[in-house]
Amino acid sequence: MKKSLAIVLMVLCAFSVFAQGQTETAPATTAPVETVKETTTAPVVEKAAPKKMVYATSSFGMKFSPFFAATAYDQEVVDFTQGGLLAADRGGAIIYDGINGETHSYNGTDYYYQGMGSVEVVQNADGTVDYKLTMRDDIKFSDGTPATIDDVIFGIYVLADPTYDGSSTIYAQPIIGMSEYYNSMKSADSMIYAAGKDNTDFSKWTKETQDQFWADLDKAGEAFAQEIVDYVVANYAPSYYSMVADSLDALMASPELQVKLGMSLWGYDSYWKEGATAADYWAGIVDAYGGDILTASDVENAGMTIFQHLADITGNAYSYGIVAGDDVKSISGIEKTGKYSLTVHMSEFDATSIYNMSFTIVPLHYYGDPALFNGVDSFGFKKGDLSGVRSKTTQPLGCGPYVFESYNNGVVTLKANEYYYTGKPVIDTILFQEATDSDYVPGIIAGTFDVATPSISDATLLAIQDANSNNDLVGDVLTTYLVDYRGYGYIGINANLVNVGGDPSSEASKNLRKGIMTLLSVYRETVINSYYGDRASVIQYPISNTSWAAPQPTDEGYQIAYSRDVNGNPIYSAGMNDEQKYEAALQAAIGFFQAAGYTWDGAKFTAAPEGAKMVYEFLVPGSGEQDHPAYGIAVGASEALAKIGITLMVNDCTSTTWNNALEANTAELWCAAWQSTVDPDMYQVYHSTNADGKGTNSNHYQIKDDELDALIIAGRTSSDTDFRKATYKSAMEIIMDWGVELPTYQRKDCYVTSSKRIDNSTMPKDMTPYWGWAAEIDTLDVK
């Protein structure tokens, strides 16, 4: 349930589509004619009423800056008012030639994409990489000022400033000269933190400053934990209040119970104690990360990092002072090559770096000082002083489809940008109105809102169906769009613990695991449909369906997970009912176990081969409530295995037990869910360097395969999207052949619109996490 703040790239919320012009005419009327004097007639054109739409959202942090937006809701406003150099398609893949446009296929349909810029990636023989960026020459800001590459360079230097404390981490990219520039000046708070609480060297700051910093950091930690609690309560209280309270009202009246719910749904129930506060919650988070506050902050935040909370408390992230080092005036790897072009020189290639190239085109004349920009050693502001940039945080200006007008009484008012590069958007005014999640759907029904993105639950879907006269999700009152979530659920097997003869890579070991996976696989459809209904669907490959690298049903060689027997023949045939499929899977599993070396007496297995077992354990973190989408799958497979003499113990354990076993690599079988990143890099989860407790200790499958490692490296070191997609498909086939992962489900999010007030024929087709309801906001229309 952890929410990741999508402040990454404008590209992921790209508005790069063709604007479709629309003209409206009214019948002409004839002016009255005086009887004493002849006059000409003149048509009087009735002016069309301005078009308006209301979008329901959550509470704003009032940081609408492209540099400092700290919550997902502020970022939505940024997305509407700003423009990025590069666009992305429905799968999150970069559009390399956005200026001229590209056609990409998604779900069997070709879509045409354009953007504000283009990029050429050049991998040099010495290992360095050049990103040659070009922007359109017709971009204007919403005040009519033409944009040039100087505006982009100014924005890069803001993000690279040593005193910058927003969410961007461009300073961590291997841009040549970046480290020298960034580290030439440091805030005292980062150095005090690095020195630790017990530091006794006060040559660069005083003891009083150090003591104040740690006291403030504790307050920031409490605010950090409280933000998680507030997020959980706002989004999940109606569905999960019963975990900690007798009623929703009781939960809402008790800060203590709210903290308990926040800790439980965030995986910290083991740290709960009577009377626990947000401060206690923060202490638990720090303890869970062994005191590593920075990592805890990056992983666990519900919007703002610990140092962003610190800046809120002190009013200035640099209130503890600045410690200067060598005077480095520019970044050698940022090279202006023309009025509308620049090249970013990197010391090494990383496939994910391309996503950092969609720099926001920010107006230098508004956020900076053109008199301080020469492009050589001065870039629109004095290094180390972002006060001018910060002063515009609540009043953004950019080149996006809409213009920020105001924020009053919980409502952000946006006006159509007449200078937008594809043309003025169709809807004249869009209001972003603060509300609670539980009010989104009722608000659309009542006419208060027109569009919302409610948390999907059985209660939400039932309310939508009840509102429509046809009792469906799409009807005369509400229209619902179910969109795949950016992640997926899976079942894993530890190859070190489930093998034959102590060799996890042997064919016998693979057959053992594939026998288990075959039986687990066959129960997915029934169980997932029963548990989620319309809220999820079964997937076949170990990757989110939302990724550009995900195999599609129309691709050559696409197949259902674990649907072939030990001889490579199809297990299922058309027309089979569920019971026939269960039996076919059981017979196929018997074949796999026999090939693995299990002793078969004609009715059941009586002995396991050396190194294998007759009993295995499956950990399901359902906390004894059997409330987990994989629980029914595990039970179905367990009952089937029991018929042939093999025991699969289903342990419905707490999340703490499950997590400890997973991290200690002692879980034989388990279920979990990933939240995917936009780039499908497989290194962290599947490369052998992260197995056996080494590296990041995130290869819990313990898959160690030289061919797989080579494919992963090849995929992450290439900028060719088609090559990477084919490479990752081959890698996924190896993972499935090892029998260590079974994809189970792709959960869905939803968008809900008013059927009466939104022209749903203008909503985007084939929406994804990277191509949402607002992706074509310039052509969206109301009735």
Coordinates of C-alpha atoms in Angstrom, one line a residue, residues 46-520:
E46 CA -23.6 34.7 -29.2
K47 CA -20.6 34.0 -27.2
A48 CA -20.3 30.4 -26.1
A49 CA -20.3 29.8 -22.4
P50 CA -16.8 29.0 -21.1
K51 CA -16.2 25.3 -20.5
K52 CA -15.4 24.2 -17.0
M53 CA -14.5 21.0 -15.3
V54 CA -14.0 20.1 -11.6
Y55 CA -11.4 17.4 -10.6
A56 CA -11.6 16.0 -7.1
T57 CA -8.2 15.6 -5.4
S58 CA -6.7 15.4 -1.9
S59 CA -5.1 18.1 0.3
F60 CA -2.4 20.3 -1.3
G61 CA 0.9 21.1 0.3
M62 CA 0.8 24.4 -1.6
K63 CA 4.2 23.7 -3.2
F64 CA 3.2 24.0 -6.9
S65 CA 6.8 24.6 -8.1
P66 CA 8.4 22.3 -10.7
F67 CA 11.4 22.2 -8.4
F68 CA 9.8 21.8 -4.9
A69 CA 6.5 20.0 -5.3
A70 CA 6.4 17.6 -2.3
T71 CA 3.1 15.7 -2.6
A72 CA 1.5 13.8 -5.4
Y73 CA -1.4 16.3 -5.4
D74 CA 0.9 19.3 -5.8
Q75 CA 2.6 17.4 -8.5
E76 CA -0.6 17.1 -10.4
V77 CA -0.9 20.9 -10.6
V78 CA 2.8 21.0 -11.7
D79 CA 2.0 18.5 -14.5
F80 CA -0.8 20.7 -15.8
T81 CA 1.3 23.9 -15.8
Q82 CA 4.7 22.7 -16.9
G83 CA 6.2 21.0 -19.9
G84 CA 9.0 18.5 -20.2
L85 CA 11.5 18.0 -23.0
L86 CA 10.7 14.4 -23.6
A87 CA 7.4 12.5 -23.8
A88 CA 6.6 8.8 -23.1
D89 CA 4.2 6.3 -24.5
R90 CA 1.5 4.3 -22.8
G91 CA 4.1 1.8 -21.5
G92 CA 6.4 4.5 -20.2
A93 CA 8.9 4.1 -23.1
I94 CA 10.6 7.4 -24.1
I95 CA 9.6 9.0 -27.4
Y96 CA 13.1 9.7 -28.8
D97 CA 11.9 11.9 -31.7
G98 CA 9.1 13.9 -30.1
I99 CA 9.6 16.8 -32.5
N100 CA 8.7 14.8 -35.6
G101 CA 6.6 12.2 -33.7
E102 CA 6.7 8.5 -33.5
T103 CA 4.2 5.7 -33.8
H104 CA 4.2 3.0 -31.0
S105 CA 2.0 0.0 -30.7
Y106 CA 0.1 -0.8 -27.5
N107 CA -2.4 -3.6 -26.8
G108 CA -2.6 -4.2 -30.6
T109 CA -3.3 -0.6 -31.5
D110 CA -0.9 1.9 -33.1
Y111 CA -0.7 5.4 -31.4
Y112 CA 1.1 8.5 -32.6
Y113 CA 3.1 10.5 -30.1
Q114 CA 4.7 13.9 -30.1
G115 CA 6.6 15.9 -27.5
M116 CA 8.4 19.2 -26.9
G117 CA 11.8 17.7 -27.7
S118 CA 13.9 14.9 -29.1
V119 CA 16.9 13.0 -27.9
E120 CA 19.8 11.1 -29.5
V121 CA 21.8 8.8 -27.3
V122 CA 25.4 8.2 -28.4
Q123 CA 27.4 5.5 -26.7
N124 CA 31.1 6.3 -27.2
A125 CA 33.9 3.8 -27.5
D126 CA 35.4 4.9 -24.2
G127 CA 32.2 4.1 -22.3
T128 CA 31.0 7.7 -22.0
V129 CA 27.6 8.6 -23.2
D130 CA 26.2 11.7 -24.9
Y131 CA 22.6 12.7 -24.6
K132 CA 21.9 15.2 -27.5
L133 CA 18.8 17.1 -26.6
T134 CA 16.8 19.3 -28.9
M135 CA 13.7 21.3 -28.1
R136 CA 11.0 22.7 -30.4
D137 CA 11.6 26.2 -31.6
D138 CA 8.0 27.3 -31.1
I139 CA 7.5 26.7 -27.4
K140 CA 6.2 29.7 -25.4
F141 CA 5.5 30.2 -21.8
S142 CA 2.0 31.0 -20.7
D143 CA 2.9 34.7 -20.4
G144 CA 3.8 34.7 -24.1
T145 CA 7.6 34.7 -23.7
P146 CA 9.4 32.4 -26.1
A147 CA 11.4 29.5 -24.6
T148 CA 15.0 28.5 -25.5
I149 CA 17.5 26.0 -24.2
D150 CA 18.7 28.6 -21.7
D151 CA 15.5 28.0 -19.8
V152 CA 16.3 24.2 -19.6
I153 CA 19.9 24.8 -18.6
F154 CA 18.8 27.2 -15.8
G155 CA 16.5 24.5 -14.5
I156 CA 19.3 21.9 -14.5
Y157 CA 21.5 24.2 -12.4
V158 CA 18.7 24.8 -9.9
L159 CA 18.4 21.0 -9.5
A160 CA 22.2 20.7 -9.2
D161 CA 22.6 23.5 -6.7
P162 CA 24.3 22.3 -3.5
T163 CA 21.5 23.9 -1.5
Y164 CA 18.6 22.3 -3.5
D165 CA 16.4 20.2 -1.2
G166 CA 13.6 19.1 -3.5
S167 CA 12.9 15.6 -4.7
S168 CA 15.0 15.5 -7.8
T169 CA 18.3 13.6 -7.6
I170 CA 19.9 14.8 -10.9
Y171 CA 23.0 15.5 -8.8
A172 CA 23.4 11.8 -8.3
Q173 CA 23.6 11.1 -12.1
P174 CA 27.1 10.3 -13.6
I175 CA 27.1 13.6 -15.5
I176 CA 30.7 14.6 -16.0
G177 CA 31.6 17.4 -13.6
M178 CA 28.4 17.1 -11.6
S179 CA 30.0 15.7 -8.5
E180 CA 32.6 18.4 -8.4
Y181 CA 30.0 21.2 -8.8
Y182 CA 27.5 19.8 -6.3
N183 CA 30.1 18.9 -3.6
S184 CA 31.9 22.2 -3.8
M185 CA 29.3 23.6 -1.3
K186 CA 27.4 21.7 1.3
S187 CA 24.7 22.6 3.8
A188 CA 25.7 22.2 7.4
D189 CA 22.8 20.0 8.1
S190 CA 24.0 17.2 5.8
M191 CA 27.5 17.4 7.4
I192 CA 26.1 17.4 10.9
Y193 CA 24.0 14.4 10.0
A194 CA 27.0 12.6 8.5
A195 CA 29.1 13.4 11.6
G196 CA 26.5 11.8 13.9
K197 CA 25.0 12.7 17.3
D198 CA 28.2 11.9 19.2
N199 CA 30.4 14.2 17.1
T200 CA 32.8 16.4 19.2
D201 CA 34.5 18.3 16.3
F202 CA 33.0 21.7 16.3
S203 CA 35.4 23.4 14.0
K204 CA 32.7 23.9 11.3
W205 CA 29.6 24.4 13.5
T206 CA 28.8 24.9 17.1
K207 CA 27.6 22.4 19.6
E208 CA 24.4 24.4 20.0
T209 CA 23.8 24.2 16.3
Q210 CA 24.4 20.4 16.3
D211 CA 22.1 19.9 19.3
Q212 CA 19.4 22.0 17.6
F213 CA 19.7 20.0 14.4
W214 CA 19.1 16.7 16.1
A215 CA 16.2 18.0 18.1
D216 CA 14.6 19.4 14.9
L217 CA 15.3 16.1 13.1
D218 CA 13.3 14.3 15.8
K219 CA 10.4 16.6 15.2
A220 CA 10.7 16.1 11.5
G221 CA 10.7 12.3 12.1
E222 CA 7.5 12.6 14.0
A223 CA 6.0 14.7 11.1
F224 CA 7.3 12.1 8.7
A225 CA 5.4 9.3 10.5
Q226 CA 2.3 11.4 11.0
E227 CA 2.2 12.0 7.2
I228 CA 2.1 8.2 6.7
V229 CA -0.7 7.9 9.2
D230 CA -2.7 10.7 7.6
Y231 CA -2.2 9.1 4.2
V232 CA -3.4 5.7 5.4
V233 CA -6.4 7.1 7.2
A234 CA -7.4 9.3 4.2
N235 CA -7.1 6.5 1.7
Y236 CA -7.8 3.2 3.5
A237 CA -9.8 4.0 6.7
P238 CA -13.2 3.1 5.2
S239 CA -12.0 -0.3 4.1
Y240 CA -9.7 -1.3 6.9
Y241 CA -10.9 0.5 10.1
S242 CA -12.0 -2.9 11.5
M243 CA -8.4 -3.9 11.9
V244 CA -8.1 -1.5 14.9
A245 CA -11.5 -0.1 15.8
D246 CA -15.2 -1.1 16.2
S247 CA -16.3 1.6 13.8
L248 CA -15.1 4.2 11.4
D249 CA -16.2 6.9 13.7
A250 CA -14.3 5.4 16.6
L251 CA -11.1 5.4 14.4
M252 CA -11.6 9.0 13.3
A253 CA -12.0 10.1 16.9
S254 CA -8.8 8.4 18.2
P255 CA -5.3 9.6 17.1
E256 CA -3.9 6.6 18.9
L257 CA -6.0 4.2 16.8
Q258 CA -5.1 6.1 13.6
V259 CA -1.4 5.6 14.4
K260 CA -2.1 1.9 15.0
L261 CA -3.8 1.6 11.6
G262 CA -1.0 3.6 9.9
M263 CA 1.6 1.3 11.4
S264 CA -0.3 -1.9 10.6
L265 CA -0.9 -1.1 6.9
W266 CA 2.6 0.1 6.4
G267 CA 4.0 -3.2 7.8
Y268 CA 5.0 -1.9 11.3
D269 CA 2.4 -3.7 13.4
S270 CA 5.2 -5.4 15.4
Y271 CA 6.3 -2.0 16.7
W272 CA 2.9 -1.1 18.0
K273 CA 2.4 -0.6 21.8
E274 CA -0.4 0.9 23.8
G275 CA -0.4 4.6 23.6
A276 CA 2.0 4.8 20.7
T277 CA 2.3 8.1 19.0
A278 CA 3.8 9.3 15.7
A279 CA 7.1 9.8 17.5
D280 CA 7.1 6.1 18.6
Y281 CA 6.2 5.1 15.0
W282 CA 9.2 7.1 13.7
A283 CA 11.4 5.4 16.3
G284 CA 10.2 2.0 15.0
I285 CA 11.0 3.0 11.4
V286 CA 14.5 4.1 12.3
D287 CA 15.0 0.8 14.3
A288 CA 13.8 -1.3 11.4
Y289 CA 16.5 0.3 9.2
G290 CA 19.2 -0.1 11.7
G291 CA 19.5 3.7 12.2
D292 CA 19.9 4.5 8.5
I293 CA 17.5 7.5 8.5
L294 CA 18.2 8.4 4.8
T295 CA 17.3 5.0 3.5
A296 CA 14.3 4.8 5.7
S297 CA 13.2 8.2 4.5
D298 CA 13.6 7.3 0.8
V299 CA 11.8 4.0 1.1
E300 CA 9.0 4.6 3.6
N301 CA 7.9 8.2 2.9
A302 CA 4.3 8.9 2.0
G303 CA 5.2 12.1 0.1
M304 CA 7.9 14.1 1.8
T305 CA 11.4 13.0 2.8
I306 CA 12.7 13.5 6.3
F307 CA 14.8 16.5 5.2
Q308 CA 11.8 18.1 3.5
H309 CA 9.9 17.8 6.7
L310 CA 13.0 19.3 8.4
A311 CA 12.9 22.3 6.0
D312 CA 9.2 22.7 6.8
I313 CA 9.9 22.8 10.5
T314 CA 12.8 25.3 10.3
G315 CA 11.5 27.3 7.4
N316 CA 14.7 26.9 5.6
A317 CA 16.7 23.7 4.9
Y318 CA 19.9 25.8 5.3
S319 CA 19.1 27.5 8.6
Y320 CA 22.1 25.6 10.1
G321 CA 24.5 27.3 7.7
I322 CA 26.5 26.4 4.6
V323 CA 30.0 25.0 4.5
A324 CA 31.8 26.0 1.3
G325 CA 34.6 24.1 -0.4
D326 CA 36.4 24.6 -3.7
D327 CA 34.8 27.2 -6.0
V328 CA 33.5 25.2 -9.0
K329 CA 31.4 27.5 -11.2
S330 CA 29.9 25.1 -13.8
I331 CA 29.2 21.5 -14.7
S332 CA 31.5 20.5 -17.5
G333 CA 29.1 17.8 -18.7
I334 CA 26.3 20.3 -19.5
E335 CA 27.1 21.8 -22.9
K336 CA 25.0 24.2 -24.8
T337 CA 25.1 23.4 -28.5
G338 CA 22.6 25.9 -30.0
K339 CA 19.7 28.2 -29.2
Y340 CA 17.5 25.1 -28.9
S341 CA 19.9 22.3 -28.1
L342 CA 22.3 21.0 -25.5
T343 CA 24.3 17.8 -24.8
V344 CA 24.6 16.1 -21.5
H345 CA 27.9 14.2 -21.2
M346 CA 27.9 11.2 -18.9
S347 CA 30.8 9.1 -17.7
E348 CA 29.0 5.8 -18.1
F349 CA 25.8 4.4 -19.5
D350 CA 22.8 3.5 -17.4
A351 CA 19.5 2.6 -19.1
T352 CA 17.5 4.5 -16.5
S353 CA 19.4 7.8 -17.1
I354 CA 17.2 8.5 -20.2
Y355 CA 14.3 9.2 -17.8
N356 CA 16.3 11.9 -16.2
M357 CA 16.7 13.7 -19.5
S358 CA 13.1 15.0 -19.6
F359 CA 14.1 18.2 -18.0
T360 CA 11.3 20.6 -17.3
I361 CA 11.4 23.7 -19.5
V362 CA 11.2 26.4 -16.8
P363 CA 11.1 30.1 -17.4
L364 CA 14.4 31.7 -16.5
H365 CA 12.9 35.2 -16.7
Y366 CA 10.3 34.2 -14.0
Y367 CA 12.1 31.9 -11.6
G368 CA 15.6 33.3 -12.1
D369 CA 17.4 36.5 -13.1
P370 CA 18.4 36.7 -16.8
A371 CA 21.0 39.3 -15.9
L372 CA 22.8 36.6 -13.9
F373 CA 22.8 34.1 -16.8
N374 CA 25.7 34.0 -19.2
G375 CA 25.8 30.2 -19.7
V376 CA 29.5 30.1 -18.8
D377 CA 29.9 30.6 -15.1
S378 CA 26.6 32.1 -14.1
F379 CA 23.2 30.5 -14.7
G380 CA 20.4 32.8 -13.6
F381 CA 21.0 32.9 -9.8
K382 CA 23.9 33.1 -7.4
K383 CA 25.2 29.6 -6.6
G384 CA 24.0 28.6 -3.2
D385 CA 21.1 31.1 -3.1
L386 CA 17.8 29.7 -4.4
S387 CA 15.7 32.3 -2.5
G388 CA 14.4 33.7 -5.7
V389 CA 13.3 30.3 -7.0
R390 CA 11.7 29.4 -3.7
S391 CA 9.7 32.7 -3.6
K392 CA 7.7 31.5 -6.6
T393 CA 6.8 28.1 -5.0
T394 CA 3.1 28.9 -4.6
Q395 CA 2.6 30.7 -7.9
P396 CA 3.9 28.6 -10.8
L397 CA 4.4 29.6 -14.4
G398 CA 5.4 27.3 -17.2
C399 CA 4.6 26.1 -20.8
G400 CA 2.1 23.4 -19.9
P401 CA -1.5 23.2 -21.2
Y402 CA -2.9 25.2 -18.3
V403 CA -2.1 28.4 -16.4
F404 CA -2.1 28.6 -12.7
E405 CA -4.5 31.4 -11.6
S406 CA -5.1 30.9 -7.9
Y407 CA -5.4 28.7 -4.8
N408 CA -8.2 29.7 -2.5
N409 CA -10.3 27.8 0.0
G410 CA -9.0 24.4 -1.1
V411 CA -9.5 25.0 -4.8
V412 CA -6.8 25.5 -7.4
T413 CA -8.1 27.4 -10.5
L414 CA -6.4 26.7 -13.8
K415 CA -7.0 28.5 -17.1
A416 CA -6.4 27.2 -20.6
N417 CA -3.0 28.3 -22.0
E418 CA -3.5 30.0 -25.3
Y419 CA 0.2 29.6 -26.1
Y420 CA 0.3 25.8 -25.5
Y421 CA 2.4 24.2 -28.3
T422 CA -0.5 22.0 -29.6
G423 CA -3.1 24.8 -29.3
K424 CA -5.3 26.2 -26.6
P425 CA -7.0 23.3 -24.7
V426 CA -10.7 22.8 -25.3
I427 CA -11.8 23.2 -21.6
D428 CA -11.4 26.8 -20.5
T429 CA -11.2 26.3 -16.7
I430 CA -10.3 23.4 -14.6
L431 CA -10.7 23.4 -10.9
F432 CA -8.7 21.1 -8.6
Q433 CA -10.9 20.8 -5.5
E434 CA -9.7 19.3 -2.3
A435 CA -11.9 16.4 -0.9
T436 CA -11.6 13.1 1.0
D437 CA -11.4 9.9 -1.0
S438 CA -14.7 8.7 0.4
D439 CA -16.5 11.8 -1.0
Y440 CA -15.1 11.4 -4.6
V441 CA -17.8 9.2 -6.0
P442 CA -20.8 10.7 -4.1
G443 CA -19.5 14.1 -5.2
I444 CA -19.6 13.2 -8.9
I445 CA -23.1 11.8 -8.4
A446 CA -24.2 15.0 -6.7
G447 CA -22.7 17.1 -9.4
T448 CA -19.9 18.6 -7.3
F449 CA -17.1 16.9 -9.2
D450 CA -16.7 15.8 -12.8
V451 CA -13.6 13.6 -12.5
A452 CA -11.9 11.7 -9.7
T453 CA -9.4 8.9 -9.0
P454 CA -10.9 7.1 -6.0
S455 CA -9.2 4.2 -4.2
I456 CA -10.7 1.1 -5.6
S457 CA -12.6 -1.2 -3.2
D458 CA -15.6 -3.4 -3.3
A459 CA -17.6 -0.5 -1.6
T460 CA -16.5 2.0 -4.2
L461 CA -17.4 -0.3 -7.1
L462 CA -20.8 -1.1 -5.5
A463 CA -21.5 2.6 -5.1
I464 CA -20.8 3.2 -8.7
Q465 CA -23.0 0.3 -9.8
D466 CA -25.8 1.5 -7.6
A467 CA -25.7 5.0 -9.1
N468 CA -26.1 3.7 -12.7
S469 CA -29.5 2.6 -13.8
N470 CA -28.0 -0.4 -15.5
N471 CA -26.2 -1.5 -12.3
D472 CA -22.9 -1.5 -14.2
L473 CA -19.6 0.3 -13.8
V474 CA -20.4 2.3 -17.0
G475 CA -23.8 3.8 -17.1
D476 CA -25.9 6.9 -17.4
V477 CA -24.5 8.6 -14.2
L478 CA -20.9 7.4 -13.9
T479 CA -18.3 6.1 -16.2
T480 CA -15.5 3.9 -14.7
Y481 CA -12.1 3.3 -16.3
L482 CA -10.2 0.4 -14.7
V483 CA -6.4 0.9 -15.3
D484 CA -3.6 -1.6 -14.5
Y485 CA -1.7 -0.7 -11.3
R486 CA 2.1 -0.1 -11.6
G487 CA 3.1 -3.4 -10.1
Y488 CA 2.0 -7.0 -9.8
G489 CA 1.6 -9.9 -7.4
Y490 CA 3.6 -13.1 -7.5
I491 CA 4.5 -16.3 -5.8
G492 CA 8.2 -17.1 -5.3
I493 CA 10.3 -20.2 -4.6
N494 CA 13.8 -20.1 -3.1
A495 CA 15.9 -22.3 -5.4
N496 CA 18.5 -22.9 -2.6
L497 CA 15.8 -24.5 -0.4
V498 CA 13.7 -26.3 -3.1
N499 CA 16.0 -28.4 -5.2
V500 CA 17.3 -31.9 -5.9
G501 CA 20.8 -33.0 -4.9
G502 CA 21.8 -29.5 -3.6
D503 CA 22.1 -28.2 -7.2
P504 CA 19.4 -25.4 -7.7
S505 CA 20.3 -25.1 -11.4
S506 CA 19.9 -28.8 -12.4
E507 CA 17.0 -30.0 -14.6
A508 CA 15.7 -32.2 -11.8
S509 CA 15.5 -29.1 -9.5
K510 CA 13.8 -27.1 -12.2
N511 CA 11.3 -29.9 -12.7
L512 CA 10.5 -30.1 -9.0
R513 CA 9.8 -26.4 -8.8
K514 CA 7.8 -26.4 -12.1
G515 CA 5.7 -29.2 -10.8
I516 CA 4.7 -27.1 -7.8
M517 CA 4.2 -24.0 -10.0
T518 CA 2.0 -25.8 -12.4
L519 CA -0.5 -26.6 -9.7
L520 CA -0.3 -23.2 -8.2

